[in-house]
């Protein structure tokens, strides 16, 4: 049986404010420092602990996972039809994406990276609006305030300090808001990852960092990315708990993230969660994964697929039968059909929008340039 | 006797004091204004611009952050997303560079990326420029980097009054403003009344600091006093120089600049930043495009050399001074007049 979900030891509350002790007062230390994260990923599905889970929650997660898998497949298909410029698929990582969206309350915020379209959709956003970035008609197709989802962030880890700042601001205002930020294994090497973790811990900001360790930063494997025992270990240096979880076990991710979110909500400060998962497809449709990994590795992970893990659990417990699975698949197909149909319509764009939102008030330089473009459009007979 | 109290007393004040007062008043007027940076709390900033703010408004409003410029600006982005109005202090020009990814990829673009839904009213204060004997990495003129980034406003005061008025305007702006403080003018003085501070200036308007008819000196920030001194000295040569203080590099006040140059027919752009790729090239091009038929001579530039900022014992040779400005004025093809 895997390790229980007991939280790791809390950092000492006074650490942030303690001044250096003058040398004469130093006491020799004999006990090893605590605060180390789990050594094995936390896992529930397929273990006796799963019996305690609420069947309704499991069925809801199953429906979301099936829809998520179908969403990934449909978006990838749209790249082949030229309807999306690019799609970084989260196939294989759906458990992380869905759990991240599910553990948040309405007032909470999600800070996704470019691979997290699915998490944004699962949070309630219109899939067409989410895919706008990857279709190429708008940088952000949705209003971030509508469902409290920050724009999908392409520069790696740069969204993490935003999550910290927003959570900090909410706490200063006395609002009950938690921010959950997503980042990949490659992103943990960025300076912004370090700075965000450090600020979050110093400020005790109500923020949760979820690292989806999918094994590769495009082609570079984790071994070339870090020498740390695990990415969760990085939490130790910042004075926050680090949790290691099986990223393909949706119940485990949901549990660990849920605990971290509640801990943040109670004023307990930030948590770093590393979810070990696998990117089943290439980095994007423009990538060739066969250049850097073997099919046998992919096949091994296919046997640990997040959708199948949950389905097996549900069927063994008699919570799901063929009819239930068929219904979930049908709902996912309907979602995909609707998405396909809407994405097949060409977006209607106004070229004059180029100048619309650079500044609150257009500068005289932009007014001149807008006039130039307007004249070009008029000359070309484009409708106003 | 009777109305002596009506007019507030004017006292000598430094630019540093006016900036401090602007921050203080902005924080008092608007609880969403938060100051954050390195050493801005207990110490009051290495230039004391945030002096007393933590004591008056508390650590949550004036916050000593960890020493990490990307983190400071990155968390300010998140705070602005949540409706706060962060004023970030970068300790020195060259120490702001780690924050550039946040500035360029997020601060400058967020309004545009979200089609106006998520404006970021962040003010980034940057002490900049040389002339104070600073060692390496403490004297850069970094304005060209900021100017080259659409989505940012770039503002720099040259007087005590403007230091107050422009900083208030920057903080009130719904767009991100890079507020460049000429550190060698921090201790420049003017008569000023902290009880009735100067007006909040609109961002984007240049001002004629000294009217003249022979030629226009186009300048900003630390080079404004240099140009005013040069204009005084030029009188002995028979030149009546106009000095335009840009105050705002973005937006750029084409109207005021072109109006002046059309009138004088000659122009020199003066700044500390290196000439190649510096603001002067853009300004000279804009002036030429708008004033070509009024120009009696090519638009000249007086700028710092195209070198990394020199050691303090050599900086006097690098910085554009009065003589170099006058030499440029002398090269404005006056012989054609005679």
XYZ file of C-alpha atoms in Angstrom:
722
model
C 0.000 0.000 0.000
C 1.222 3.439 -0.865
C 1.957 6.206 1.544
C -1.044 7.864 3.122
C -2.065 11.424 2.429
C -0.748 12.728 5.756
C 0.587 16.212 5.069
C 4.315 16.647 5.446
C 5.617 18.536 8.414
C 4.691 22.201 8.442
C 7.472 24.763 8.206
C 8.157 26.627 11.448
C 5.807 29.585 11.600
C 8.474 32.007 12.713
C 10.975 31.202 9.988
C 10.044 34.118 7.792
C 10.489 36.770 10.443
C 13.453 35.381 12.351
C 16.607 37.469 12.317
C 20.002 35.779 12.131
C 21.191 34.592 15.505
C 24.553 36.021 16.582
C 27.254 33.322 16.477
C 27.772 32.889 20.249
C 24.196 31.711 20.567
C 24.490 29.017 17.906
C 23.530 25.583 19.144
C 24.873 22.467 17.457
C 22.142 20.563 15.682
C 22.025 16.809 15.866
C 18.667 15.875 14.390
C 18.230 15.765 10.635
C 16.068 18.494 9.164
C 12.487 17.324 8.569
C 10.166 18.697 5.899
C 11.067 16.188 3.199
C 8.286 15.360 0.753
C 6.942 11.882 0.023
C 9.452 9.529 -1.509
C 6.859 7.631 -3.583
C 3.988 9.213 -5.484
C 0.745 9.179 -3.555
C -1.770 6.904 -5.210
C -5.312 5.808 -4.400
C -6.895 4.077 -7.414
C -6.252 0.344 -7.371
C -5.575 0.379 -3.626
C -7.977 -0.431 -0.772
C -8.018 3.278 0.119
C -10.083 3.962 -2.991
C -13.074 2.221 -1.383
C -13.588 5.254 0.838
C -14.101 7.559 -2.146
C -17.498 9.017 -2.940
C -18.901 7.174 -5.996
C -20.637 10.347 -7.201
C -17.316 12.199 -7.215
C -15.648 9.347 -9.079
C -18.385 9.284 -11.712
C -18.171 13.028 -12.158
C -14.404 12.814 -12.580
C -14.861 9.958 -15.030
C -17.229 11.974 -17.177
C -14.783 14.873 -17.173
C -11.830 12.642 -18.037
C -13.671 11.071 -20.978
C -14.687 14.494 -22.224
C -11.134 15.754 -21.718
C -9.639 12.891 -23.676
C -12.112 13.553 -26.485
C -11.350 17.290 -26.381
C -7.647 16.559 -26.851
C -8.354 14.223 -29.739
C -10.668 16.712 -31.414
C -8.222 19.599 -31.024
C -5.420 17.500 -32.483
C -7.701 16.606 -35.407
C -8.383 20.306 -35.931
C -4.659 20.929 -36.448
C -4.669 18.317 -39.220
C -7.595 20.083 -40.852
C -5.783 23.407 -40.655
C -8.309 24.830 -38.204
C -5.748 25.245 -35.427
C -2.250 26.614 -36.016
C -0.870 24.368 -33.311
C -2.097 22.242 -30.404
C 0.027 21.213 -27.438
C -1.949 18.181 -26.356
C -2.500 17.144 -22.756
C -3.456 13.589 -23.755
C -2.260 11.404 -20.876
C -2.348 14.338 -18.479
C -6.132 14.697 -18.260
C -6.230 13.668 -14.598
C -4.103 16.684 -13.641
C -6.048 19.067 -15.863
C -9.449 17.945 -14.601
C -8.474 17.741 -10.938
C -6.966 21.235 -11.053
C -10.240 22.663 -12.346
C -12.391 20.596 -9.978
C -10.719 21.508 -6.688
C -11.281 25.232 -7.145
C -14.308 27.146 -5.956
C -15.998 29.739 -8.077
C -14.091 32.678 -6.556
C -10.689 30.995 -6.989
C -8.261 31.616 -9.842
C -6.549 29.279 -12.291
C -3.225 30.225 -13.932
C -2.692 27.883 -16.879
C 0.275 27.418 -19.199
C -0.057 26.896 -22.952
C -0.628 23.128 -22.493
C -3.562 23.648 -20.159
C -6.432 24.443 -22.538
C -8.288 21.497 -21.062
C -8.056 22.813 -17.492
C -9.439 26.151 -18.705
C -12.311 24.381 -20.483
C -12.985 22.205 -17.440
C -13.198 25.389 -15.377
C -16.196 26.366 -17.489
C -14.799 28.426 -20.351
C -16.115 28.109 -23.892
C -13.705 25.735 -25.704
C -13.803 27.865 -28.854
C -12.747 30.907 -26.846
C -9.969 28.919 -25.166
C -8.657 27.628 -28.500
C -8.627 31.130 -29.949
C -4.923 31.503 -29.058
C -4.049 28.311 -30.918
C -6.317 29.068 -33.865
C -4.528 32.393 -34.170
C -7.393 34.852 -34.201
C -6.858 36.265 -30.699
C -4.133 36.035 -28.091
C -6.769 35.376 -25.436
C -10.250 34.553 -26.643
C -11.941 34.818 -23.270
C -12.424 37.414 -20.579
C -10.131 36.259 -17.727
C -12.579 37.639 -15.162
C -15.523 35.582 -16.450
C -14.345 32.328 -14.883
C -11.214 33.615 -13.176
C -8.804 31.973 -15.573
C -5.669 33.960 -16.434
C -4.587 34.009 -20.084
C -2.800 30.834 -21.207
C 0.851 31.676 -20.617
C 3.380 30.743 -23.270
C 6.616 32.099 -21.702
C 7.439 29.318 -19.254
C 6.721 29.808 -15.545
C 6.049 33.528 -15.990
C 2.452 32.991 -14.866
C 3.574 31.711 -11.466
C 4.476 35.092 -9.916
C 1.152 36.407 -11.239
C -0.664 33.728 -9.253
C 1.331 34.658 -6.148
C 0.629 38.366 -6.575
C -3.077 37.824 -7.142
C -3.407 35.495 -4.161
C -1.437 37.954 -2.027
C -3.649 40.854 -3.130
C -6.795 38.874 -2.353
C -5.480 38.052 1.115
C -4.623 41.708 1.727
C -8.209 42.582 0.839
C -9.497 39.880 3.159
C -11.084 37.891 0.326
C -11.425 34.116 0.386
C -9.527 33.375 -2.841
C -6.983 30.690 -3.673
C -4.852 30.726 -6.822
C -3.771 27.488 -8.469
C -0.913 27.753 -10.961
C 0.092 25.090 -13.469
C 3.620 24.565 -14.733
C 5.556 21.760 -16.402
C 8.736 19.974 -15.381
C 10.816 22.108 -17.742
C 9.304 25.255 -16.255
C 10.742 24.419 -12.833
C 14.197 25.302 -14.179
C 13.132 28.867 -14.936
C 14.059 31.719 -12.625
C 10.436 32.785 -12.390
C 9.580 29.413 -10.827
C 12.127 30.057 -8.090
C 11.051 33.635 -7.518
C 7.367 32.745 -7.405
C 7.936 29.929 -4.901
C 10.061 32.171 -2.725
C 7.625 35.098 -2.752
C 4.712 32.752 -2.056
C 6.423 31.241 0.963
C 7.668 34.556 2.369
C 4.218 36.130 1.954
C 2.405 32.917 2.955
C 0.222 33.561 -0.073
C -2.814 31.310 -0.620
C -1.450 29.688 -3.756
C -0.914 26.127 -4.942
C 1.666 25.202 -7.552
C 0.954 22.086 -9.593
C 3.937 20.796 -11.557
C 2.827 18.379 -14.234
C 5.995 16.363 -14.607
C 5.307 14.720 -17.949
C 8.891 13.579 -18.375
C 9.949 15.882 -21.179
C 10.547 19.553 -21.954
C 9.876 19.116 -25.673
C 12.706 16.605 -26.177
C 14.802 17.072 -23.048
C 14.180 14.429 -20.369
C 13.898 15.257 -16.685
C 17.375 13.877 -15.952
C 18.851 16.710 -17.996
C 16.541 19.212 -16.340
C 17.306 18.724 -12.659
C 19.480 16.851 -10.226
C 16.891 17.147 -7.452
C 15.600 13.859 -5.952
C 12.140 14.968 -7.085
C 10.601 18.252 -8.150
C 8.511 18.162 -4.967
C 11.793 18.349 -3.032
C 12.287 21.856 -4.333
C 9.608 22.966 -1.881
C 11.894 22.244 1.049
C 14.288 25.070 0.274
C 11.453 27.568 0.252
C 9.953 26.418 3.529
C 6.736 25.026 2.100
C 5.321 21.515 1.886
C 6.067 19.498 -1.224
C 3.787 16.648 -2.272
C 4.482 13.933 -4.791
C 1.465 12.367 -6.446
C 0.650 9.933 -9.225
C -0.498 12.364 -11.876
C -2.501 9.703 -13.719
C -4.557 8.839 -10.646
C -7.279 11.450 -10.784
C -8.510 10.658 -7.293
C -5.019 11.038 -5.842
C -4.411 14.334 -7.633
C -7.862 15.559 -6.624
C -7.181 14.632 -2.988
C -3.713 16.161 -2.767
C -4.670 19.335 -4.620
C -7.846 19.609 -2.559
C -5.830 19.413 0.651
C -3.367 21.994 -0.610
C -6.151 24.361 -1.653
C -7.879 23.999 1.708
C -4.590 24.535 3.512
C -4.068 27.757 1.533
C -7.651 28.816 2.206
C -7.162 28.365 5.937
C -4.130 30.650 5.873
C -1.577 27.844 5.877
C 0.330 29.226 2.914
C 1.511 27.714 -0.354
C 2.116 24.105 -1.385
C 4.116 22.637 -4.229
C 2.579 19.524 -5.771
C 4.475 17.393 -8.262
C 2.240 15.150 -10.321
C 4.159 12.431 -12.139
C 2.482 11.887 -15.481
C 3.330 11.393 -19.136
C 2.729 13.280 -22.350
C 1.331 10.530 -24.574
C 1.611 12.592 -27.720
C 4.369 14.743 -29.152
C 5.057 18.230 -27.720
C 2.803 19.675 -30.410
C 1.630 18.541 -33.819
C 4.842 20.129 -35.169
C 7.044 17.835 -33.060
C 8.402 14.326 -33.794
C 8.597 12.439 -30.510
C 10.189 9.366 -32.090
C 13.467 11.293 -32.246
C 13.839 11.311 -28.465
C 11.820 8.451 -26.969
C 11.034 4.803 -27.609
C 7.608 3.433 -28.437
C 8.092 0.899 -25.628
C 8.185 3.732 -23.091
C 4.975 5.176 -24.467
C 3.362 1.721 -24.397
C 4.305 1.264 -20.739
C 2.606 4.524 -19.854
C -0.410 3.598 -21.961
C -0.951 0.761 -19.499
C -1.139 3.413 -16.769
C -3.575 5.620 -18.624
C -5.561 7.997 -16.397
C -8.923 7.278 -18.046
C -8.462 3.505 -17.937
C -7.192 3.589 -14.330
C -10.396 5.221 -13.180
C -12.634 3.157 -15.445
C -11.127 -0.082 -14.117
C -11.742 1.071 -10.552
C -15.333 2.039 -11.298
C -16.131 -1.206 -13.104
C -14.527 -3.369 -10.408
C -16.639 -1.630 -7.804
C -19.752 -1.946 -9.924
C -20.228 1.819 -10.138
C -19.902 1.877 -13.908
C -21.255 -0.511 -16.521
C -21.223 -0.544 -20.320
C -24.268 1.645 -20.427
C -22.690 4.290 -18.160
C -19.468 4.231 -20.125
C -21.446 4.504 -23.343
C -23.312 7.536 -22.032
C -20.079 9.252 -21.051
C -18.601 8.540 -24.478
C -21.719 9.847 -26.176
C -21.656 13.082 -24.176
C -17.981 13.520 -25.124
C -18.783 12.860 -28.797
C -21.526 15.478 -28.731
C -19.146 18.004 -27.195
C -16.581 17.200 -29.907
C -19.132 17.437 -32.703
C -20.265 20.834 -31.465
C -16.678 22.008 -31.161
C -15.826 20.734 -34.642
C -18.804 22.473 -36.161
C -18.064 25.794 -34.485
C -14.357 25.627 -35.281
C -15.153 25.000 -38.927
C -16.614 28.486 -39.180
C -14.040 31.114 -40.071
C -13.639 33.720 -37.336
C -14.748 37.203 -38.310
C -11.968 39.672 -37.558
C -11.738 43.432 -37.798
C -8.219 44.504 -38.836
C -8.777 47.844 -37.110
C -8.774 45.894 -33.829
C -4.977 45.861 -34.168
C -4.935 49.316 -32.646
C -7.836 48.953 -30.252
C -6.244 47.736 -27.039
C -2.617 48.821 -26.995
C -3.302 51.666 -24.582
C -6.373 52.899 -22.752
C -6.240 55.924 -25.015
C -4.775 55.708 -28.488
C -1.552 57.661 -28.953
C -1.313 60.075 -31.859
C 1.202 57.704 -33.460
C -1.273 54.813 -33.332
C -4.064 57.039 -34.656
C -1.910 57.855 -37.679
C -1.091 54.196 -38.264
C -4.736 53.211 -37.890
C -5.676 55.799 -40.494
C -3.090 54.329 -42.839
C -4.466 50.822 -42.459
C -8.036 52.126 -42.875
C -7.050 53.758 -46.142
C -5.412 50.528 -47.321
C -8.542 48.563 -46.464
C -10.762 51.095 -48.201
C -8.578 50.961 -51.295
C -8.830 47.168 -51.263
C -12.622 47.454 -51.028
C -12.814 45.773 -47.606
C -16.048 46.521 -45.788
C -15.944 48.839 -42.837
C -1.220 90.959 7.545
C -4.680 89.719 6.779
C -4.242 87.166 3.985
C -0.719 85.914 4.617
C -1.985 82.389 5.259
C -3.834 82.091 1.950
C -0.761 81.614 -0.199
C 1.143 78.506 0.814
C 4.755 79.196 1.633
C 7.251 78.169 -1.006
C 10.261 76.334 0.339
C 13.259 74.809 -1.350
C 12.480 71.157 -2.081
C 14.444 68.448 -3.830
C 13.171 66.210 -6.595
C 13.544 63.305 -4.165
C 11.194 65.014 -1.717
C 8.654 65.758 -4.428
C 8.688 62.119 -5.549
C 8.238 60.952 -1.971
C 5.345 63.339 -1.576
C 3.742 62.107 -4.780
C 3.864 58.515 -3.556
C 2.561 59.540 -0.158
C -0.348 61.521 -1.593
C -1.230 58.798 -4.097
C -1.329 56.230 -1.292
C -3.433 58.503 0.884
C -5.890 59.212 -1.932
C -6.265 55.658 -3.198
C -6.081 52.595 -0.929
C -5.402 50.385 -3.941
C -1.954 51.973 -4.407
C 0.732 49.622 -3.077
C 4.477 50.241 -3.137
C 6.813 47.281 -3.370
C 10.499 46.724 -3.961
C 13.854 46.106 -2.374
C 14.546 48.160 0.767
C 11.503 50.386 0.240
C 10.111 49.702 3.720
C 12.188 50.270 6.839
C 15.047 51.928 4.972
C 12.859 54.097 2.759
C 14.711 53.050 -0.398
C 18.380 53.583 -1.166
C 17.480 57.069 -2.448
C 14.887 57.567 0.338
C 12.066 58.097 -2.144
C 9.806 55.801 -0.120
C 10.877 57.310 3.198
C 8.174 57.094 5.828
C 5.623 55.253 3.679
C 5.813 51.957 5.558
C 5.506 53.824 8.862
C 2.449 55.743 7.676
C 0.661 53.079 5.645
C 1.991 49.808 7.058
C 4.087 46.992 5.626
C 1.199 45.689 3.530
C 1.031 48.976 1.581
C 4.794 49.561 1.348
C 6.437 46.182 1.204
C 10.054 45.075 1.419
C 10.159 42.198 -1.042
C 12.675 39.431 -1.553
C 15.581 40.532 -3.713
C 14.255 39.451 -7.098
C 13.235 41.922 -9.781
C 11.291 39.471 -11.938
C 9.435 38.343 -8.840
C 8.686 41.900 -7.810
C 7.250 42.828 -11.177
C 5.633 39.422 -11.707
C 3.775 39.558 -8.404
C 2.838 43.168 -9.162
C 1.144 41.844 -12.315
C -0.942 39.485 -10.209
C -1.769 42.262 -7.754
C -2.879 44.502 -10.608
C -4.993 41.669 -12.019
C -6.823 41.691 -8.705
C -7.511 45.421 -8.808
C -4.558 46.895 -6.957
C -2.407 49.681 -8.372
C 1.178 48.592 -7.669
C 4.099 51.006 -7.761
C 7.267 48.997 -8.153
C 10.715 50.349 -7.359
C 13.681 48.989 -9.267
C 16.725 49.918 -7.212
C 18.917 50.948 -10.149
C 18.561 51.064 -13.935
C 20.784 48.057 -14.592
C 19.165 46.026 -11.822
C 15.833 46.159 -13.636
C 17.013 43.867 -16.415
C 15.995 40.585 -14.718
C 12.408 41.877 -14.803
C 12.361 42.443 -18.569
C 10.549 39.234 -19.455
C 7.687 40.156 -17.132
C 7.724 43.718 -18.437
C 7.800 42.896 -22.126
C 5.788 39.676 -22.272
C 3.119 40.540 -19.722
C 3.081 44.113 -18.402
C 3.241 45.716 -21.837
C 0.914 43.236 -23.529
C -1.773 42.207 -21.057
C -4.316 44.847 -22.100
C -3.791 43.923 -25.726
C -3.764 40.149 -25.125
C -7.069 40.330 -23.291
C -8.685 42.861 -25.637
C -8.973 45.439 -22.921
C -10.415 43.127 -20.262
C -7.286 43.078 -18.109
C -5.452 46.403 -18.029
C -2.417 46.559 -15.743
C -2.096 49.932 -13.981
C 1.468 49.357 -12.807
C 4.082 52.065 -12.324
C 7.673 50.873 -12.559
C 9.996 53.458 -11.022
C 13.558 53.241 -12.272
C 16.361 55.556 -11.090
C 18.433 55.979 -14.255
C 21.370 57.711 -15.845
C 24.837 58.714 -14.732
C 26.591 61.643 -13.209
C 26.600 60.521 -9.577
C 29.877 58.632 -9.566
C 28.172 55.272 -9.454
C 30.257 52.173 -10.044
C 29.503 49.673 -12.776
C 25.803 48.797 -13.383
C 24.536 51.888 -11.526
C 24.407 54.501 -14.304
C 22.708 53.035 -17.370
C 20.410 55.043 -19.605
C 17.995 52.218 -20.359
C 15.168 54.254 -21.901
C 15.651 52.923 -25.435
C 14.771 49.393 -24.295
C 11.504 50.608 -22.816
C 10.686 52.909 -25.737
C 11.039 49.990 -28.125
C 8.237 48.078 -26.384
C 4.676 48.924 -27.482
C 2.202 48.970 -24.617
C 4.398 50.870 -22.172
C 4.373 54.544 -21.393
C 7.841 55.961 -20.742
C 7.975 59.111 -18.666
C 10.851 61.076 -17.164
C 10.746 64.328 -15.162
C 13.388 67.023 -15.201
C 12.002 69.423 -12.594
C 10.766 69.219 -9.034
C 7.251 70.186 -10.123
C 7.141 67.555 -12.845
C 8.544 64.919 -10.514
C 5.405 65.322 -8.420
C 2.898 65.889 -11.195
C 4.115 63.213 -13.577
C 4.469 60.567 -10.887
C 0.909 61.228 -9.740
C -0.231 60.938 -13.354
C 1.749 57.722 -13.837
C 0.169 56.102 -10.784
C -3.288 57.271 -11.873
C -2.794 55.907 -15.389
C -4.675 52.743 -16.302
C -1.716 51.719 -18.452
C 1.699 50.567 -17.295
C 4.186 53.415 -16.983
C 7.942 53.103 -16.796
C 8.827 56.124 -14.702
C 12.481 57.007 -15.193
C 13.930 59.123 -12.399
C 17.144 60.955 -13.332
C 19.172 60.124 -10.268
C 21.580 62.998 -10.653
C 18.579 65.337 -10.355
C 17.306 63.702 -7.141
C 18.971 66.446 -5.131
C 18.188 69.297 -7.512
C 16.151 71.960 -5.780
C 13.331 74.313 -6.606
C 10.924 76.448 -4.698
C 7.978 74.257 -4.032
C 5.076 74.017 -1.666
C 4.377 70.572 -0.272
C 1.082 71.976 1.050
C -0.144 72.752 -2.452
C 1.732 70.370 -4.686
C 2.040 70.961 -8.377
C -0.704 69.951 -10.738
C -0.995 66.416 -12.047
C 0.444 66.685 -15.526
C -1.077 64.818 -18.442
C 1.277 62.132 -19.740
C 2.419 62.649 -23.304
C 2.868 66.412 -23.450
C 6.264 68.000 -23.955
C 6.929 71.481 -22.647
C 9.031 74.384 -23.889
C 11.394 75.027 -20.984
C 13.017 78.025 -22.591
C 11.634 79.820 -25.611
C 14.071 80.718 -28.357
C 14.251 81.443 -32.060
C 17.607 80.228 -33.431
C 17.437 76.460 -32.910
C 15.638 73.847 -30.821
C 17.347 71.618 -28.291
C 15.158 68.519 -27.867
C 15.934 66.749 -24.636
C 14.585 65.091 -21.507
C 15.404 64.071 -17.955
C 19.002 64.556 -16.827
C 19.986 66.477 -19.969
C 17.415 69.242 -19.524
C 19.539 71.295 -17.082
C 22.542 70.768 -19.386
C 20.586 72.171 -22.332
C 19.279 75.122 -20.316
C 22.831 75.955 -19.289
C 23.982 75.597 -22.882
C 21.191 77.926 -24.016
C 22.350 80.572 -21.558
C 25.948 80.209 -22.716
C 24.844 80.372 -26.359
C 23.567 83.895 -25.919
C 27.194 85.060 -25.985
C 27.484 83.519 -29.457
C 24.334 85.254 -30.591
C 22.153 82.154 -30.594
C 18.735 82.205 -28.965
C 18.072 78.526 -28.280
C 14.722 76.979 -27.503
C 14.738 74.023 -25.106
C 11.980 71.414 -25.376
C 11.680 69.017 -22.435
C 9.935 65.934 -23.783
C 8.859 64.649 -20.333
C 7.300 61.634 -22.011
C 9.141 59.502 -24.569
C 6.030 57.362 -25.073
C 3.604 58.754 -26.050
C 5.780 61.136 -28.024
C 4.565 64.714 -28.439
C 5.186 65.157 -32.159
C 3.064 68.293 -32.185
C 5.054 70.373 -29.688
C 8.392 69.218 -31.078
C 7.503 69.813 -34.725
C 5.938 73.168 -33.971
C 9.159 74.309 -32.339
C 11.475 73.021 -35.055
C 9.343 74.473 -37.869
C 9.705 77.811 -36.144
C 13.458 77.660 -35.445
C 14.502 75.642 -38.509
C 17.274 73.826 -36.669
C 17.339 71.050 -34.070
C 19.728 69.113 -31.859
C 18.625 66.099 -29.844
C 20.495 65.734 -26.553
C 20.535 62.688 -24.285
C 22.892 60.576 -22.166
C 21.870 57.299 -23.747
C 24.218 56.007 -26.418
C 23.563 57.472 -29.855
C 23.473 54.305 -31.954
C 20.055 52.758 -31.476
C 19.257 55.419 -28.916
C 16.154 57.615 -28.653
C 17.829 60.399 -30.672
C 17.663 58.423 -33.886
C 13.904 57.998 -33.578
C 13.426 61.616 -32.616
C 15.614 62.915 -35.461
C 13.711 60.777 -37.941
C 10.347 62.011 -36.681
C 11.494 65.633 -36.839
C 12.863 65.179 -40.349
C 9.663 63.504 -41.563
C 7.568 66.376 -40.244
C 9.796 69.438 -40.682
C 11.975 68.695 -43.726
C 11.037 71.809 -45.661
C 11.618 74.016 -42.626
C 15.033 72.626 -41.785
C 18.133 74.710 -42.506
C 20.455 71.913 -41.408
C 20.363 68.191 -40.645
C 19.019 67.268 -37.224
C 22.059 66.528 -35.083
C 22.425 64.318 -32.057
C 24.499 64.816 -28.945
C 24.534 61.534 -27.066
C 26.615 59.303 -24.879
C 29.302 57.360 -26.730
C 28.468 53.894 -28.058
C 30.261 52.225 -25.185
C 29.286 50.367 -22.031
C 28.828 52.962 -19.319
C 32.343 54.001 -18.266
C 33.959 53.844 -14.804
C 32.964 56.831 -12.660
C 36.365 58.523 -12.974
C 35.858 58.745 -16.733
C 32.122 59.448 -16.938
C 32.624 63.206 -17.359
C 34.106 62.491 -20.795
C 31.132 60.351 -21.745
C 28.225 62.475 -20.608
C 27.004 65.163 -23.009
C 27.948 68.493 -21.469
C 27.418 72.141 -22.336
C 30.457 72.330 -24.634
C 29.404 69.339 -26.670
C 25.922 70.788 -27.061
C 27.327 74.140 -28.168
C 29.675 72.418 -30.621
C 26.680 70.697 -32.180
C 24.766 73.969 -32.374
C 27.781 75.515 -34.100
C 27.582 72.804 -36.769
C 24.004 73.693 -37.753
C 25.142 75.346 -41.046
C 24.811 78.938 -39.894
C 27.047 80.183 -42.715
C 24.129 79.685 -45.125
C 22.376 82.578 -43.358
C 25.113 85.121 -43.957
